[in-house]
Amino acid sequence: MATLEVQGLEKNFGGVRAVQDVSFAVGPGEMLALIGPNGAGKSTCFNMLNGQLKPDAGSVRLLGQDITGLAPRQVWRLGVGRTFQITATFGSMTVLENVQMALLSHHRRLGGLWRPVAGMEAAPARALLERLGMADQAGRPCGILAYGDLKRVELAIALANEPKLLLMDEPTAGMAPQERVSLMALTAQIARESGIAVLFTEHDMDVVFGHANRILVLDRGRLIAEGAPAAVRADPRVREVYLGSGAVTGAH
Amino acid sequence: MENLVLQALSGLASASSLFLVASGLTVIFGVSRVVNFAHGSFYMLGAYLAYTFVTQLPRGHLGFWGGVLGAALLVGLIGLVVEVLLLRRIYRAPELFQLLATFGVVLIVQELTQMVWGAQDLLGPRAPGLRGSTEVFGLRFPLYELFLIGVGPVVLGLLLLLFHRTRWGTLVRAATQDREMVGALGVNQRMLFTSVFFLGSLLAGLGGALQLPRESVNLHMDLSIITEAFVVVVVGGLGSLTGAALAALLIGELHAFGILIVPKITLVLVFLVMALVLVVRPHGLLGKPEVAARGGQGSAEPMIGPAPAALRWLALAVLALAVVVPPFLGDYAISVLTELATAVLFAASLHLIMGPGGMASFGHAAYFGLGAYGAALAAQWLGAPMLAGLALAPVAAGVFGLVFGYFCVRLSGVYAAMLTLAFAQIAWSVAFQWVEVTGGDNGILGVWPDAWAAPKLVFYYLALALCIGATLLLRRVVHAPFGYALRAQRDSALRAEAIGIDAFRTRWLGFALAAAAAGIAGGLFAYGKGSVFPTFMGIPRSVDALLMVLLGGVQTLSGPIIGALAFTGLQEQLVRLTDLWRLILGVVIVALVLFFPQGLAGAVRARWEARHGDA
Amino acid sequence: MLQVTGLSAYYGRAHILDDVALEVGAGEVVVLLGRNGAGKSTTMKAIMGLVPPAAGSVRFAGTEIAGREPFEIARLGLGYVPEERRIFTGLSVMENLDVGRRPATAGLRPWTPERLFALFPSLGAMQDRPGGRMSGGEQQMLTIARTLMGNPRLILLDEPSEGLAPVVIERMAEAIRALKAEGLSILLSEQNLHFAQLVSDRATIIEKGRIRWSGSIAALLEADEVREQYLSV
């Protein structure tokens, strides 16, 4: 069974059809990229998957269960991790505390009024950071972290509830090329090992063509192409609305 | 029926005046993002200046209208001076600091006005040519009211033309969104801001001056009009002129008809409508969601760690003094110390909302007062013993915290501050107007402790134990998962929701918890004073709490405690020493905002860090 | 035209620019390359007066501008196009252009909305549309057009390609080449080397707030180890 199955997704904003009739599926361990011009509806699409927006029509299924229209926190509880285009972490907490929060929430222990957080879920949080190569940064406040490291913290947070699906909105935006490659390689490795399905949007074509198993192309709210990287790259329509001649992507 | 028509017309006239003031407020907010508390003071000054001009100038059209316009212009210039001297320097400060600074101006203007014009009400002459009344639908209606009805739409039309048909208007609208960018495009945005402030203040002054023939000029005009103008601006949507016009119409008519239906609680009615509008439309009737204002980004919220060892020892030493010394002090000193203890808890409870919670409250006195009234009413009507009264205080405050908080924590920033203010005003006006139960302005007297706690010293120790205990408990909560969840939703609501934290519920419960803690402080305060009054819930007391927190600094847990001690001590001395304490307090507030934007604790910490290197 | 020497800036206590020096000649396009957080945007903001320079000199057309107000600097003929676009979303395209309008500069053909619409044809088709309802690429064109309305002699272009589709970036490159042909000087900041090399004459590499390398684009394409070390491509 596919991890995520999307059927006939639609969303209108004041008469503008932002997303129309979008259907696709992602399986365990698969890296699926969603690309397209600005304003094509990628973010809208994404936000409907994790519950930030309610679709006007269509359905979203996670492991066969209908999750259409659930709130983000409910979707998360069912096993969907999310990273954001502009990193969203808790700036007044340390890296470790950020991950602890996700774990505490996962085990529904956030109502506590008495016991200090300091000793709670610290060991599993450390283990997660270890896995992402962030253990040495555990004690630093997130507010002063380098951007690339923040992206890793986000990934650690997203992995805290052992998700079945990872939604990553421009995971490498604002990172240096080398960092991009290593983050995506790490993501792909974790996805393979743990059988997590990954859906990501991205503007960096090196990342897309280097790490996606399959690519979806969105234009003006509609899917115009879907398939293996090589096929998508060769597709004349994709070149016309999005990829261009390749002069600025280094793909001549 | 006839009565209704007249009421509707007089509602229109009030709406018109209200719009003049509110339009100025909303225009100023739109550009500078400053919610100007002193706008009401400009209105009041307009009325006083017009009184002086009109009575001094020769009688007749020129004297009257010249006087009114002259007053408006002069108020515009006063606003300009205030902008240049004060507001220009604090555009980047957090919004509560701005609100506080302008409240400092309110205090200063109040005192100065009283010094110049005296405390008694003044009655101005009526407008020449508009003295009589006319027939409207066969009913007699004052001509001047009819004239006022016309003024509102004319001013609205002129303002809309100004903002949409001139380059100045385009620049102002652009600056509303991104002032830094406007500057980078070669526009002198300082001049732009100053000119907007002049215009807005002029409108307030005009609104005040035009009241001269309608009502007496007095020293309470400033706060009464500003709360109404806030309501209008918030209901209409901050920054929206047309919204302000609509809201002024709504509120004006509500007043006019509310008096017919529920004469005693028109204020409550107005605030309820505001709460309702904000729940349905969180940004007001025509407001837009707040775009993160550009060019004033603060740094990331600081961490909260365990207190440094030195600070712990200092705290222990102070606490030891607080326990050991009082037996050697007189009754007066002991009651001051009791007050200090309640102030510490009051400030610490507000800090939970503002610091870790990241919410704004401009009406925290409501919960202090509800605790006080809860205890006093139980004593008065149920004959409850003191301990029962003290137990009831946090329950009463907490329950109202849940009810009011349910609405307040949905909003953010200025809207939240205004809604908390509105609920506090509702509580205040109920206490003020429901004389049968609350004794109204006379308050409830004879709320004394039980016999065993009657000695001042015993009651002091009780208050000390409860206040310090509750404050430490709040501190504990901040370090526990719930406190972390509060900070989590403050740092990033997006991320909080994405890891399963219900941000709304967390804020809501945090708000109620803080309310309950303030209730304990209020209950103790009531028994300490032996009486309760509506002023316990008034705007000035809410401002006191804000001052304590901001004086100490929001960033540290020790800040509000230091702030409470410093502020209460200072105020105690000022009131004893001088009649001009409002003036001095106002100056102190303004100076504080200008020179210690991080609060005292923040300033001390910054110095400490500078000396001892980076942590 | 623009000469920066010894420029330093702090953010809080963090030293974010350290002794930065660079130069843009008349009619020249210079690209400032570096990773995210290397100091590209801060350099531009410091030149523009949006971040107060702590030390150093910025001379523009013979006038010292370090420490001046942004609006004064803009009036001297320095245009600034920020990253993240920052158009006035509540204003229409025409109104956005109106905010940027300044008198003509001697020696350059004055910009009019008509000429700008010729340069960016998609803008001409949406003159009354509010800025908030434009796509990212259109918004980026509008920010450039808005700055050009001030008739600058030199423009600072901060990461114009960030977040844009490759096909839009190609159009952006054409527009920049057209501006250069008009005689405009341009200081560009970029991470996308492919794009930068299409439009620039010279490159300057910044890393951790310091200038690490300067030279012609041709030299940069030769210097593999420089690209490897600072740009990791």
XYZ file of N, CA, C and O in Angstrom, chain A residues 16 37-38 174-178 203 240-250, chain C residues 35-36 133 135-136 163-167 169-170 191-192 194-195 198 231-233:
160
model
N -9.526 32.258 -7.638
C -8.305 31.777 -8.286
C -8.143 30.290 -7.973
O -8.137 29.897 -6.810
N 6.990 26.327 -11.365
C 7.257 27.759 -11.229
C 6.662 28.309 -9.927
O 5.786 27.696 -9.335
N 7.134 29.502 -9.544
C 6.532 30.181 -8.400
C 5.045 30.367 -8.626
O 4.629 30.715 -9.715
N 18.532 28.230 0.780
C 19.435 29.038 1.575
C 20.667 28.318 2.073
O 21.398 28.834 2.899
N 20.921 27.088 1.618
C 22.107 26.367 2.071
C 23.177 26.402 0.983
O 22.882 26.566 -0.192
N 24.414 26.219 1.422
C 25.512 26.138 0.466
C 25.418 24.811 -0.288
O 24.917 23.833 0.260
N 25.879 24.804 -1.549
C 25.722 23.613 -2.386
C 26.160 22.309 -1.707
O 25.438 21.308 -1.774
N 27.331 22.323 -1.045
C 27.805 21.071 -0.453
C 26.890 20.577 0.670
O 26.594 19.399 0.779
N 13.767 24.175 -5.350
C 14.105 24.997 -6.511
C 15.477 24.659 -7.065
O 15.810 25.042 -8.179
N 9.601 24.244 -21.229
C 9.023 25.517 -21.625
C 8.530 26.319 -20.415
O 8.803 27.510 -20.303
N 7.785 25.689 -19.507
C 7.199 26.465 -18.414
C 8.139 26.588 -17.225
O 7.953 27.433 -16.365
N 9.148 25.732 -17.156
C 9.912 25.751 -15.926
C 11.422 25.690 -16.105
O 12.143 26.586 -15.694
N 11.912 24.645 -16.732
C 13.351 24.404 -16.715
C 14.152 25.341 -17.609
O 15.304 25.641 -17.318
N 13.532 25.835 -18.687
C 14.263 26.706 -19.600
C 15.336 25.940 -20.351
O 15.318 24.714 -20.440
N 16.334 26.712 -20.851
C 17.357 26.092 -21.694
C 18.393 25.325 -20.888
O 19.186 24.580 -21.440
N 18.412 25.579 -19.581
C 19.427 24.932 -18.748
C 20.635 25.807 -18.508
O 21.545 25.434 -17.783
N 20.629 27.028 -19.094
C 21.800 27.900 -18.981
C 22.079 28.309 -17.536
O 23.220 28.506 -17.140
N 21.034 28.456 -16.720
C 21.259 28.939 -15.361
C 21.209 27.819 -14.322
O 21.318 28.056 -13.145
N 21.010 26.590 -14.777
C 21.011 25.486 -13.819
C 22.235 24.621 -13.981
O 22.444 23.668 -13.248
N 23.055 24.954 -14.935
C 24.244 24.154 -15.147
C 23.953 22.840 -15.842
O 24.793 21.958 -15.889
N 28.214 32.142 0.147
C 27.126 31.291 0.619
C 26.123 32.125 1.391
O 26.355 33.272 1.719
N 25.071 31.461 1.792
C 24.100 32.086 2.658
C 24.763 32.484 3.957
O 25.474 31.697 4.556
N -0.916 40.253 -5.517
C -1.496 39.198 -6.344
C -0.654 38.917 -7.575
O -1.161 38.589 -8.645
N 2.919 36.869 -9.139
C 3.765 35.712 -8.867
C 5.152 36.195 -8.439
O 5.488 37.372 -8.579
N 5.947 35.270 -7.905
C 7.274 35.634 -7.407
C 8.130 36.289 -8.481
O 8.804 37.288 -8.233
N 14.953 31.639 -5.433
C 13.583 31.127 -5.407
C 12.822 31.245 -6.717
O 11.622 31.031 -6.744
N 13.509 31.594 -7.796
C 12.782 31.718 -9.068
C 12.999 30.478 -9.937
O 14.018 29.797 -9.842
N 12.029 30.227 -10.788
C 12.145 29.102 -11.707
C 13.260 29.373 -12.708
O 13.480 30.520 -13.094
N 13.966 28.337 -13.140
C 15.068 28.538 -14.094
C 14.662 29.367 -15.304
O 15.410 30.251 -15.731
N 13.467 29.144 -15.811
C 13.051 29.851 -17.023
C 12.890 31.350 -16.740
O 13.165 32.199 -17.590
N 14.630 32.934 -14.371
C 15.994 33.434 -14.155
C 16.625 33.796 -15.495
O 17.342 34.798 -15.616
N 16.347 33.028 -16.516
C 16.904 33.334 -17.838
C 16.410 34.686 -18.337
O 17.163 35.485 -18.885
N 24.226 33.498 -5.376
C 24.775 32.192 -5.009
C 24.863 31.313 -6.254
O 25.591 30.349 -6.291
N 24.034 31.677 -7.242
C 23.937 30.886 -8.456
C 25.032 31.321 -9.435
O 24.915 32.332 -10.130
N 26.069 29.908 -12.161
C 25.655 29.787 -13.570
C 25.028 31.086 -14.056
O 25.312 31.579 -15.139
N 24.147 31.623 -13.219
C 23.463 32.867 -13.554
C 24.455 34.030 -13.558
O 24.498 34.834 -14.487
N 26.649 34.597 -16.537
C 25.965 35.058 -17.743
C 25.946 36.578 -17.840
O 25.853 37.135 -18.924
N 32.872 28.394 -2.842
C 31.530 28.273 -3.403
C 31.065 26.824 -3.397
O 29.912 26.542 -3.613
N 31.954 25.933 -3.107
C 31.698 24.487 -3.121
C 30.856 24.048 -4.310
O 29.808 23.465 -4.167
N 31.334 24.424 -5.497
C 30.713 23.884 -6.709
C 31.795 23.283 -7.602
O 32.936 23.695 -7.529
